[in-house]
Coordinates of C-alpha atoms in Angstrom, one line a residue:
Chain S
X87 CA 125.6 97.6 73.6
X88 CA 123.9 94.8 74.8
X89 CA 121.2 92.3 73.3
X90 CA 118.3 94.3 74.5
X91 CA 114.9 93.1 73.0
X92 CA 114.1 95.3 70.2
X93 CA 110.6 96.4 70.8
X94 CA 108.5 99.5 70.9
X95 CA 105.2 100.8 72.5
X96 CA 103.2 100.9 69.5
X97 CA 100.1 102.2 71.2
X98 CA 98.8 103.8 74.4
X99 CA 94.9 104.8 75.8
X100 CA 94.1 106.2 79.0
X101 CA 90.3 106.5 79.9
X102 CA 89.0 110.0 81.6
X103 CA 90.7 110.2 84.7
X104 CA 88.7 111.7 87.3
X105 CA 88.1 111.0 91.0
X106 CA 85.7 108.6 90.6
X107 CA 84.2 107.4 86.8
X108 CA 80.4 107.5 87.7
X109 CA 78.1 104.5 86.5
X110 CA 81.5 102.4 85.5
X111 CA 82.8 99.7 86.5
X112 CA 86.7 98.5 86.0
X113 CA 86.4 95.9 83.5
X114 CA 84.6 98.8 81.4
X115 CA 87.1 101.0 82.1
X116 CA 89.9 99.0 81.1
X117 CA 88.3 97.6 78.2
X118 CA 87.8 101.5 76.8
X119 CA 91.5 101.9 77.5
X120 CA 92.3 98.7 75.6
X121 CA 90.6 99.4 72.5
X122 CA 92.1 103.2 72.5
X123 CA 95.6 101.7 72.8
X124 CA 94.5 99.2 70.0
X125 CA 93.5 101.9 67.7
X126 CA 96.6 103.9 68.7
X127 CA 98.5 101.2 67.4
X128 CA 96.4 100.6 63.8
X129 CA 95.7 97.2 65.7
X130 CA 92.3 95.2 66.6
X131 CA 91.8 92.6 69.4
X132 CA 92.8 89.9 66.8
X133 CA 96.4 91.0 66.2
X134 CA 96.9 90.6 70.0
X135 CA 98.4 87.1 71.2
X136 CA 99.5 88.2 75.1
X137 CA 98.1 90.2 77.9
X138 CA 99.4 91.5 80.9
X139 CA 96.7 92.7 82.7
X140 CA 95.4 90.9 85.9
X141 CA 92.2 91.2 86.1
X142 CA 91.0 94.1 88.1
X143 CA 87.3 93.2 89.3
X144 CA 85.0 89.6 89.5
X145 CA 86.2 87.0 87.3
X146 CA 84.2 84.4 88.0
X147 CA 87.1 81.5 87.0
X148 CA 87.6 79.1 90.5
X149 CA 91.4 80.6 90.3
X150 CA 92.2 83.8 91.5
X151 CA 91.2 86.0 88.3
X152 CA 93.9 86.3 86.2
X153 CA 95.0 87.8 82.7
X154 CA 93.4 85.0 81.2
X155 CA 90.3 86.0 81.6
X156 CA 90.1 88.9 79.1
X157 CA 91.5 85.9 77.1
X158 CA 88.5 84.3 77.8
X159 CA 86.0 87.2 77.7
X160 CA 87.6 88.5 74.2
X161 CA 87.3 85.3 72.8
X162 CA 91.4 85.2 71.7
X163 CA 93.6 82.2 71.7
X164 CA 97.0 83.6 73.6
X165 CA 99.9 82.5 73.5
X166 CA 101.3 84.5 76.5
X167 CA 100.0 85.4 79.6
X168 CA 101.4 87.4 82.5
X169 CA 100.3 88.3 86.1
X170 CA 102.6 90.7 86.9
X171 CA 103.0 92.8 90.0
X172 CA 102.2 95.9 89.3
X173 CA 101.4 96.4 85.9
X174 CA 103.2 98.8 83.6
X175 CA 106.8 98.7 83.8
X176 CA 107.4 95.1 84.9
X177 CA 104.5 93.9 82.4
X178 CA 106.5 96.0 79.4
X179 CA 109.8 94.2 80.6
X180 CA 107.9 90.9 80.6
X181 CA 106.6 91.7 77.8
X182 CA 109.7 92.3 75.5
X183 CA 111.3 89.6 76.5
X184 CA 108.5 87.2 75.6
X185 CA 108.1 88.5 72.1
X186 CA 111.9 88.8 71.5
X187 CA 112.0 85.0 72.6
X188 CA 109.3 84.2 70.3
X189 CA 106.8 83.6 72.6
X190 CA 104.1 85.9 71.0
X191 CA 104.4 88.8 68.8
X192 CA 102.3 91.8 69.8
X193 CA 100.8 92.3 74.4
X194 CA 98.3 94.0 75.0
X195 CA 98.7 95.5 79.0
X196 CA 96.0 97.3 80.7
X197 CA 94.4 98.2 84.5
X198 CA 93.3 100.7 86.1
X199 CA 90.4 101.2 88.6
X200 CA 86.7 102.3 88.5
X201 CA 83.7 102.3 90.3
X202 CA 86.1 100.8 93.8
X203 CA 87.6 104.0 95.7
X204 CA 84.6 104.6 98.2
X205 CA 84.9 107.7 101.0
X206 CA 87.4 106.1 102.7
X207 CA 90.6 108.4 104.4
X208 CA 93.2 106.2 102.0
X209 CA 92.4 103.7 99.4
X210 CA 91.9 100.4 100.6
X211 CA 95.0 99.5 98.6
X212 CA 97.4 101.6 100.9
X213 CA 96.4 100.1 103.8
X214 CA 98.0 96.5 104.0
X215 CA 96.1 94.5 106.4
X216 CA 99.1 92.8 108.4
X217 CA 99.1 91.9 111.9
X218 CA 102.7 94.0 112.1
X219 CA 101.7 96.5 110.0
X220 CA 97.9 97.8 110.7
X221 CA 98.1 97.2 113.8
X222 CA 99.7 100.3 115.0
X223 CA 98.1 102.6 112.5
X224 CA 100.6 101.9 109.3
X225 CA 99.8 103.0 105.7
X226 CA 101.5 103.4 102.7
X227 CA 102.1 107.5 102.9
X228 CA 103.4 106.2 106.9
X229 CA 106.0 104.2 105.3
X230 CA 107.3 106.4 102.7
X231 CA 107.2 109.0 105.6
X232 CA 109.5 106.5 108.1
X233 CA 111.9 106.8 104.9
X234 CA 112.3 110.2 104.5
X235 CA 112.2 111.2 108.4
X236 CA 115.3 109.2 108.1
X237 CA 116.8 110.2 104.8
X238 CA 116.4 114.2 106.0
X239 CA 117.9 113.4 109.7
X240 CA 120.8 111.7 108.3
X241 CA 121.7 114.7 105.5
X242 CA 120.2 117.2 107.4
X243 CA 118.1 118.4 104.8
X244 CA 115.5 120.8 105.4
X245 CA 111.8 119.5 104.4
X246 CA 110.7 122.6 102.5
X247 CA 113.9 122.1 100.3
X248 CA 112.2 118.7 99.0
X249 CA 108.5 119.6 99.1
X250 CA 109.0 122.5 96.8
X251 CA 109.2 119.5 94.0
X252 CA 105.4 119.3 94.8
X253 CA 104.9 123.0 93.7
X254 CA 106.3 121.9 90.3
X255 CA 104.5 118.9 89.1
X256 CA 101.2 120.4 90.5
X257 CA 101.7 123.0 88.4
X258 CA 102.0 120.7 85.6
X259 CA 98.4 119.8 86.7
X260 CA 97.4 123.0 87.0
X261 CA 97.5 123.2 83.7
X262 CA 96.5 119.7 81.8
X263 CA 93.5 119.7 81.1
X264 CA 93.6 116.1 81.2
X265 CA 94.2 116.5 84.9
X266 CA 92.2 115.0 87.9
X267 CA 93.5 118.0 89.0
X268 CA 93.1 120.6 86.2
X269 CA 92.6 124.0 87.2
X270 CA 93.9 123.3 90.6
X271 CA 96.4 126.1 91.8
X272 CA 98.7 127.7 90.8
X273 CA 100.6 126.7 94.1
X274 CA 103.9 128.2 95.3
X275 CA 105.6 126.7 98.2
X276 CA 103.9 128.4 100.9
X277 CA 100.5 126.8 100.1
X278 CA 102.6 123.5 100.3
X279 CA 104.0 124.1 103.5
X280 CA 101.1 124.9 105.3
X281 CA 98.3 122.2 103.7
X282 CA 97.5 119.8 106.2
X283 CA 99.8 117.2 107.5
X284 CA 98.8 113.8 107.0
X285 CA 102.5 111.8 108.2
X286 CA 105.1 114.2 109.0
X287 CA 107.1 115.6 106.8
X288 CA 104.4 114.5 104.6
X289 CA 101.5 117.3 104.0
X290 CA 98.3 117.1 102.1
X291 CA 99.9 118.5 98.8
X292 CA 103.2 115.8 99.6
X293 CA 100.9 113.1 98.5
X294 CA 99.8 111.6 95.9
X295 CA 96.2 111.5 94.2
X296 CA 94.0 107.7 94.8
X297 CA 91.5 108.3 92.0
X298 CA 89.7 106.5 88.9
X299 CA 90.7 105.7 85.4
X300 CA 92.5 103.0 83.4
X301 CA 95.1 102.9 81.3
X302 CA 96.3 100.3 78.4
X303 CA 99.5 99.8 75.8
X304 CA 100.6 97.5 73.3
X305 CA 103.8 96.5 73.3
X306 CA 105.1 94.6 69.7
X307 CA 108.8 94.2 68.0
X308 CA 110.4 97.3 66.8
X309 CA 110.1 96.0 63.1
X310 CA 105.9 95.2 63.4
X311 CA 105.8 98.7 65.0
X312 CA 107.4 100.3 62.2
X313 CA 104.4 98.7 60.1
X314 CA 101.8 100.3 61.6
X315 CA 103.5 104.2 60.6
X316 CA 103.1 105.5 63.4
X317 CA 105.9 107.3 65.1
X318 CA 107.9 104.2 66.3
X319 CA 108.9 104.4 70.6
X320 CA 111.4 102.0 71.5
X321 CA 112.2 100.4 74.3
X322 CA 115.7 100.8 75.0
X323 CA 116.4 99.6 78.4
X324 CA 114.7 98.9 81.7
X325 CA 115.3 97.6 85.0
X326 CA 113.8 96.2 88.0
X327 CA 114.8 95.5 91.7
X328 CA 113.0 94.1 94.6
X329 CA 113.9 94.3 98.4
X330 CA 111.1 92.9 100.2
X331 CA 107.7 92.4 100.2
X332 CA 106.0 95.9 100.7
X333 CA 104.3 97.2 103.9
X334 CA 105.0 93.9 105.9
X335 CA 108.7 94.8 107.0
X336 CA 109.4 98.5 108.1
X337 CA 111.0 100.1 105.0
X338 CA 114.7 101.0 106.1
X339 CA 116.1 104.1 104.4
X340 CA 119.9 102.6 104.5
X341 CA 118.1 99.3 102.8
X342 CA 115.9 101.0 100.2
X343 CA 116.9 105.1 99.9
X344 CA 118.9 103.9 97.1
X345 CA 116.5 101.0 95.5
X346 CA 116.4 101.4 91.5
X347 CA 120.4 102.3 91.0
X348 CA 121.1 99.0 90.5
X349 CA 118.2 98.8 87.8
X350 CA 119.1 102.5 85.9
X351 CA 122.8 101.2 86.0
X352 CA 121.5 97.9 83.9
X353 CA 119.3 100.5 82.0
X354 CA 121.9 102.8 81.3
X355 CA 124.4 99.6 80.2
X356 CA 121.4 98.0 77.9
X357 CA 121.0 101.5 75.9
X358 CA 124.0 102.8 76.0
X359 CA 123.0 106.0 77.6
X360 CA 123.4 107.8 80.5
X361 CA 121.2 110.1 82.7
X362 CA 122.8 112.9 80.1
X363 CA 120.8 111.8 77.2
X364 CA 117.5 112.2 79.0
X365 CA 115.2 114.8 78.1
X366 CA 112.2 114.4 80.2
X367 CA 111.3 112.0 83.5
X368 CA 108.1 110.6 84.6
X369 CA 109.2 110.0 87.9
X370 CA 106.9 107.8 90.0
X371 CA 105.8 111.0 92.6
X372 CA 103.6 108.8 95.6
X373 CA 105.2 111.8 97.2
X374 CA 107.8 115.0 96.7
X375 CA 110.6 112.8 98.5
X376 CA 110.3 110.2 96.1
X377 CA 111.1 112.7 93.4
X378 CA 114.5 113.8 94.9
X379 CA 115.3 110.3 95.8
X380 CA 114.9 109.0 92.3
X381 CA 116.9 111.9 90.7
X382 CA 119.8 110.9 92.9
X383 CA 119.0 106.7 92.0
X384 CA 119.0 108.0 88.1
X385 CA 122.8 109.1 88.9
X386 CA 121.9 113.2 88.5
X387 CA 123.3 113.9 91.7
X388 CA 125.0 112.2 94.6
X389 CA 123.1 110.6 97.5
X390 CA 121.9 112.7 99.9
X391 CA 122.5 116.0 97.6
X392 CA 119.1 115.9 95.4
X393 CA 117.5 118.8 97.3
X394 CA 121.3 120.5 96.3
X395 CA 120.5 119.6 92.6
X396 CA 117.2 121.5 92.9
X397 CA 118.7 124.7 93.2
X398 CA 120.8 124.2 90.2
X399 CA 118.3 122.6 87.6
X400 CA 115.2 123.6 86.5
X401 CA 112.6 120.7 86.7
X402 CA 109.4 122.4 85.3
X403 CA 108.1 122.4 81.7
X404 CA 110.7 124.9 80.0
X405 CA 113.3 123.7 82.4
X406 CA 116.2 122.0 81.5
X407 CA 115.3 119.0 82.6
X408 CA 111.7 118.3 82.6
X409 CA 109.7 116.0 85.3
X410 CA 106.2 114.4 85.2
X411 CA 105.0 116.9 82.7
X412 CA 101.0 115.6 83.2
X413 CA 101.4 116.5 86.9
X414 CA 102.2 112.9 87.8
X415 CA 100.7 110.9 90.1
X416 CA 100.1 114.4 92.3
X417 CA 98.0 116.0 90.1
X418 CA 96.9 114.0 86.6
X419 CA 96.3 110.3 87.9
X420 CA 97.1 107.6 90.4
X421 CA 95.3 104.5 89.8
X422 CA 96.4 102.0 91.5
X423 CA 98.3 99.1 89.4
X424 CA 97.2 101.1 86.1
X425 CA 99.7 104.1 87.4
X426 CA 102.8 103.2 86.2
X427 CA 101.4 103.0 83.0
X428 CA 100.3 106.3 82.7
X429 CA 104.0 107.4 83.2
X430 CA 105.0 105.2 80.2
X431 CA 101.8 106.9 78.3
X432 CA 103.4 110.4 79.2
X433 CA 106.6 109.6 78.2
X434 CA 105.0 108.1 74.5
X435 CA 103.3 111.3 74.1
X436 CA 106.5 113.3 74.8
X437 CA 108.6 111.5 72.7
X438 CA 105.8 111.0 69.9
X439 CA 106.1 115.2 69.6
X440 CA 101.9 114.6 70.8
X441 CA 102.0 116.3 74.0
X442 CA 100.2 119.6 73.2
X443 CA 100.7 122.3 75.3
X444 CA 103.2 120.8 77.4
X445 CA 105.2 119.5 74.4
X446 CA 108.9 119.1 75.7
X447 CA 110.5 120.6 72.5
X448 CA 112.6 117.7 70.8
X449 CA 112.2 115.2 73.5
X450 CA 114.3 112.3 72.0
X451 CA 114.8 110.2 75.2
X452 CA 112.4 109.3 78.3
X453 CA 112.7 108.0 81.2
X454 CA 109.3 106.2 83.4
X455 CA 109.6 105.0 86.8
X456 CA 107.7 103.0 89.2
X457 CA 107.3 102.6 93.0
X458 CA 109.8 103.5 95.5
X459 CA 111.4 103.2 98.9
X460 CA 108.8 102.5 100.8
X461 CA 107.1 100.1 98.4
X462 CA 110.3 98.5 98.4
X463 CA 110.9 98.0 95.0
X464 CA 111.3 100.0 91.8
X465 CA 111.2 99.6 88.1
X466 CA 112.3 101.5 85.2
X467 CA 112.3 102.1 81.9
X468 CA 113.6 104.1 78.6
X469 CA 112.3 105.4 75.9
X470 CA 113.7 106.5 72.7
X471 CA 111.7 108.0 69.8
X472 CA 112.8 106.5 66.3
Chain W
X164 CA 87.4 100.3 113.9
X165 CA 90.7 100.0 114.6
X166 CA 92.6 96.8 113.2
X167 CA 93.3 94.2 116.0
X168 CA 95.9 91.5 115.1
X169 CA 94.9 88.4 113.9
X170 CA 97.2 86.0 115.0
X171 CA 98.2 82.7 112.6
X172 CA 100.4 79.6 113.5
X173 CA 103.2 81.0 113.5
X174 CA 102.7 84.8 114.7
X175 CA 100.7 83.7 117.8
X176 CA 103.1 83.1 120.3
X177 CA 104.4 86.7 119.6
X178 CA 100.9 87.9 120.6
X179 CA 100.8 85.4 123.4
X180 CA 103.7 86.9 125.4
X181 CA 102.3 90.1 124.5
X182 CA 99.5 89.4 126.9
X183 CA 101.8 88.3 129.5
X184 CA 104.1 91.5 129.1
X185 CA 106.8 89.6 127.0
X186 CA 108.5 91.2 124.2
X187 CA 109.2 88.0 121.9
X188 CA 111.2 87.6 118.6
X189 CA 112.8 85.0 116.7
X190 CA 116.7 83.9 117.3
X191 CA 118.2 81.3 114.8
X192 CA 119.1 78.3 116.8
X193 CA 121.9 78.4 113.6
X194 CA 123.7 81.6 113.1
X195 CA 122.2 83.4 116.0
X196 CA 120.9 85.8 114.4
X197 CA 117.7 87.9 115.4
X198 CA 114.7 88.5 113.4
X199 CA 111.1 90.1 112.8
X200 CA 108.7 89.2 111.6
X201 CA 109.2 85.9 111.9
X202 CA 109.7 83.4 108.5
X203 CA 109.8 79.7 108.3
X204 CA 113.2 79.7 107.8
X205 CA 116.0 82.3 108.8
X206 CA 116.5 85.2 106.2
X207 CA 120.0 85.5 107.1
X208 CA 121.0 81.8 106.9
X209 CA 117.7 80.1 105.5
X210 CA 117.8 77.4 108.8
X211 CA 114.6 76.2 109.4
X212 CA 115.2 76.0 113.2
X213 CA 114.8 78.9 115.4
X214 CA 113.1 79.8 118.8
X215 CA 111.4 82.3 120.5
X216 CA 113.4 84.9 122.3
X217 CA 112.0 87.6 125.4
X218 CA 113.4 91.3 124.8
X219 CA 114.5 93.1 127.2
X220 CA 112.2 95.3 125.9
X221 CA 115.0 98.6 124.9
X222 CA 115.5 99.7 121.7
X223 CA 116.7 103.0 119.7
X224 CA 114.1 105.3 117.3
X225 CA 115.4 104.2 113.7
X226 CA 112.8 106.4 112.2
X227 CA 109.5 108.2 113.3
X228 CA 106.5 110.0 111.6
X229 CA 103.7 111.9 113.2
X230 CA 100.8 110.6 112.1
X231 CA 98.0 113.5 111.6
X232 CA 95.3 111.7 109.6
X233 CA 94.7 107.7 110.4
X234 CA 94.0 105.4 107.8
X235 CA 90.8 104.3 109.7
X236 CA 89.0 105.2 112.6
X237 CA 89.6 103.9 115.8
X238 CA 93.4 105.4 115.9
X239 CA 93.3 108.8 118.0
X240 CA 95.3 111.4 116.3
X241 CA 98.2 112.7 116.4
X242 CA 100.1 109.3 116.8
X243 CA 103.7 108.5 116.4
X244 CA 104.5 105.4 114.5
X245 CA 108.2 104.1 114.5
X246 CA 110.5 102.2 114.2
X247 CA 112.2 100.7 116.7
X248 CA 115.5 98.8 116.7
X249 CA 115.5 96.5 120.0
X250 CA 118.9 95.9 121.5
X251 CA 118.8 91.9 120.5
X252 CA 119.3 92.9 116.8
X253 CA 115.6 92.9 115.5
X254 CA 113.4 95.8 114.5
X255 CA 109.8 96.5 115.0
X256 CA 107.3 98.4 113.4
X257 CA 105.2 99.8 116.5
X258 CA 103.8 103.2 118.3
X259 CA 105.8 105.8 120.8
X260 CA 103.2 106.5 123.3
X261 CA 103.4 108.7 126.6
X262 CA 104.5 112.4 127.6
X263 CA 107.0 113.8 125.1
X264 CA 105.9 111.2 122.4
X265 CA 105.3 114.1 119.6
X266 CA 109.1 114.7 120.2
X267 CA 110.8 111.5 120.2
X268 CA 112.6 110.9 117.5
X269 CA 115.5 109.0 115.6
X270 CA 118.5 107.9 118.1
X271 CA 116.0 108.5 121.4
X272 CA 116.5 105.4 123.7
X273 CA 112.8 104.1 124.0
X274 CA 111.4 101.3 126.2
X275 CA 108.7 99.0 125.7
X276 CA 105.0 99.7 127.2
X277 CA 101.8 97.7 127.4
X278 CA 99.4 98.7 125.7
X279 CA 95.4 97.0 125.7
X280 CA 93.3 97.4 123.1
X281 CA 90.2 95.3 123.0
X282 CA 91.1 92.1 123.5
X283 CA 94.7 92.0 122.6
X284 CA 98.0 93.7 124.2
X285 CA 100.2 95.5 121.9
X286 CA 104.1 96.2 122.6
X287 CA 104.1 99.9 122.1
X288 CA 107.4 102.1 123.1
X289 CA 107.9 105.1 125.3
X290 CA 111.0 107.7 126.1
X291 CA 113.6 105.8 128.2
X292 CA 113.4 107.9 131.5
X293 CA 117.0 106.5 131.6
X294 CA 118.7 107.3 128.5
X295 CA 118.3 110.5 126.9
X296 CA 119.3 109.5 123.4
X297 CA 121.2 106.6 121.9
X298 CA 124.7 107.7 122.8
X299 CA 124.0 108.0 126.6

């Protein structure tokens, strides 16, 4: 066992998420999410001493706005700050290491996005503005779509055979009420199929949502957490890798089909588990083929056999091994930076027994993930209730 | 409106020979080594000192996706964006234009085209009339 930080999420809050948050704005929205966290937690404003949380709209500091603003805004002295890229998982990691080096005790993160998304075809954030990139009519769905043209031409894997993951976390959706998405569907794999391609093999349904909503946590040490009794999440392990910058350089499948093994290895070494002990994922779904890819990353199946695995293991609620339970990115919420926090928040709620109607019975252990193949990096995490 | 490169210091002279139908790319002047985009230094052996190559302008499909939906007007749909890896050892993110575009895919031999758009010339690639595929 290794000298992991011993911390725990000691709160979450997530905003409405809808498709856009009329009349709001994203500092509001990330403010709401904050003091829901805080609450969560049996915490104010005052017991926080770090943020991670860039800040999401005007600033109006002569730097580039930064987390010390809601320093500045909130009126707290910090003693830890951190701009990370994205939010979420690397901000947790950040995050636990600070507080187990003494750097601060209790981090507040938070993002999200409100009052942005306009009618645009993709949200301005999935369409890098680079020379060798925009140019010839690149976006973020292209990239991931470059990646799995390649993955399913070298294992000859047939598209439907991925996509039908799609059908599955949608029907998560379908029925969270707390979904963007609620009420959408039922699907089955035919409606998949035939929705309208946007980047081959990448259909409408493929893809995930670009919506409105924010989304905060705190994370604090293991032993302030069990102060607050509430049911105590740990942070057992994590991981992050980076290839290259994303959406400058084409992403390569043979570079990046594979990005995050490296981190779920250190994960798994950290915690002293293996993929074994999970009982539900919150997979980071941009799209179905990032689903399969990270279930053969997390070391559940070989490379190359994830759609394989598929026909063996059940991945819907009642399954036997649960995935994106909210409906993911796909269905419940996608907003921006904030989004890999709402996989950590699902993963709370699992393992905190609070998940309602789509409660995975005696979730213990979680796993939440973040970006992928085409984004050229990926981050990880695990959870453990207790 | 469709995106038009914006050239800086160091990406111009790419777009220059571009305009005079020349396919150019960096080569370290140290290991040799071919790259894209091009850095300050080289990623494979971080020297500082490298120099402008011309392609011969034929390369292999690495990957492809039709694209059905644009990010932005000003791109006429269906497109094919791929990538291409160029002979010289350099890839480059770029369009497959031409009869039979829809169908070429990974391992087609492609060659590079000219393409004018506004103000600028784009490299863009088309099937290789003269090799079939990549083993040909």
């Amino acid at each position: 066992m290794s000298s992991f930080p011993k911390v725990a999420v000691a709160g979450v809050g997530v905003t409405r998420q809808a498709r856009r948050l009329e009349g709001q704005d994203t500092l509001q929205a990330c403010l709401e999410a904050a003091r829901l966290a805080l609450d969560d937690a049996g915490m104010t404003f005052d017991d926080v001493d770090g943020i991670a949380g860039r800040w999401p709209g005007p600033g109006g500091t002569v730097f580039h706005p930064g987390s010390l603003d809601w320093g500045s805004m909130l009126g707290l002295p910090l003693r830890w700050i951190s701009d990370t890229y994205p939010q979420g998982i690397p901000a947790a990691l950040e995050a636990a290491a600070a507080i187990e080096a003494g750097l601060c005790s209790s981090v507040l993160v938070l993002g999200g996005q409100a009052g942005e998304l306009g009618e645009g075809a993709v949200a301005p954030y999935t369409r890098p503005d680079n020379e060798f990139v925009a140019t010839w009519g690149a976006f973020t769905a292209a990239q991931f779509a470059l990646v799995a043209h390649r993955y399913l031409h070298t294992y000859g894997v047939a598209w439907e055979r991925v996509s039908r993951v799609a059908v599955t976390i949608r029907n998560h959706g379908h029925a969270n009420s707390e979904a963007v998405m609620f009420g959408r569907g039922p699907y089955a794999i035919d409606d998949v199929m035939s929705a309208p391609r946007i980047a081959e093999p990448f259909g409408r349904l493929d893809l995930c949502l670009a919506n409105e909503g924010a989304a905060a946590m705190v994370i604090t040490s293991e032993s302030r957490a069990r102060d607050t009794g509430r049911p105590v999440v740990r942070i057992v392990g994590g991981g992050c890798e980076w290839h290259r910058q994303q959406y400058v350089q084409p992403a390569r499948y043979e570079d990046v089909g594979m990005i995050g093994q490296d981190a779920a290895r250190r994960a798994y070494e950290a915690s002293g588990l293996t993929h074994d002990d999970l009982d539900v994922l919150q997979l980071y779904d941009v799209n179905s083929f990032e689903v399969v890819r990270q279930l053969e990353v997390l070391g559940f199946c070989g490379q190359g056999e994830g759609a394989d695995f598929l026909d063996d293991v059940d991945i819907s609620l009642g399954g036997t091994l649960p995935v994106n339970t909210d409906g993911g990115l796909m269905s419940h919420s996608h907003i921006g930076w904030g989004a890999p926090t709402l996989r950590i928040v699902e993963a709370v709620r699992q393992l905190r027994g609070e998940a309602g109607t789509r409660q995975v019975p005696g979730a213990r252990t979680a796993m939440a993930g973040g970006a992928g193949s085409g984004a050229q990096y990926y981050n990880l995490l695990l959870l453990q209730r207790g | 409106m469709r995106p038009l490169p914006q050239p800086s210091e160091l990406t111009r002279p790419f777009w220059d020979g571009a305009v005079a139908h020349r396919l150019l790319h960096p080569r370290c002047d140290a290991c040799g080594g071919a790259f894209f985009p091009p850095h300050a230094v080289c990623p494979a052996c971080r020297a500082a000192a490298w120099s402008w190559q011309e392609s011969a302008g034929r390369g292999t499909v690495h990957s492809s996706t039709v694209v059905h939906r644009a990010p932005q007007e000003g791109f006429a749909t269906p497109y094919v964006l791929a990538v291409v890896d160029l002979d010289e050892g350099f890839e480059l993110m770029t369009n497959v234009v031409g009869a039979g575009a829809l169908d070429v895919t990974t391992g087609r031999r492609v060659r590079v085209a000219w393409q004018q758009v506004g103000d600028s010339v784009l490299p863009v690639f088309e099937a290789d009339p003269e090799q079939e595929d990549a083993s040909a």
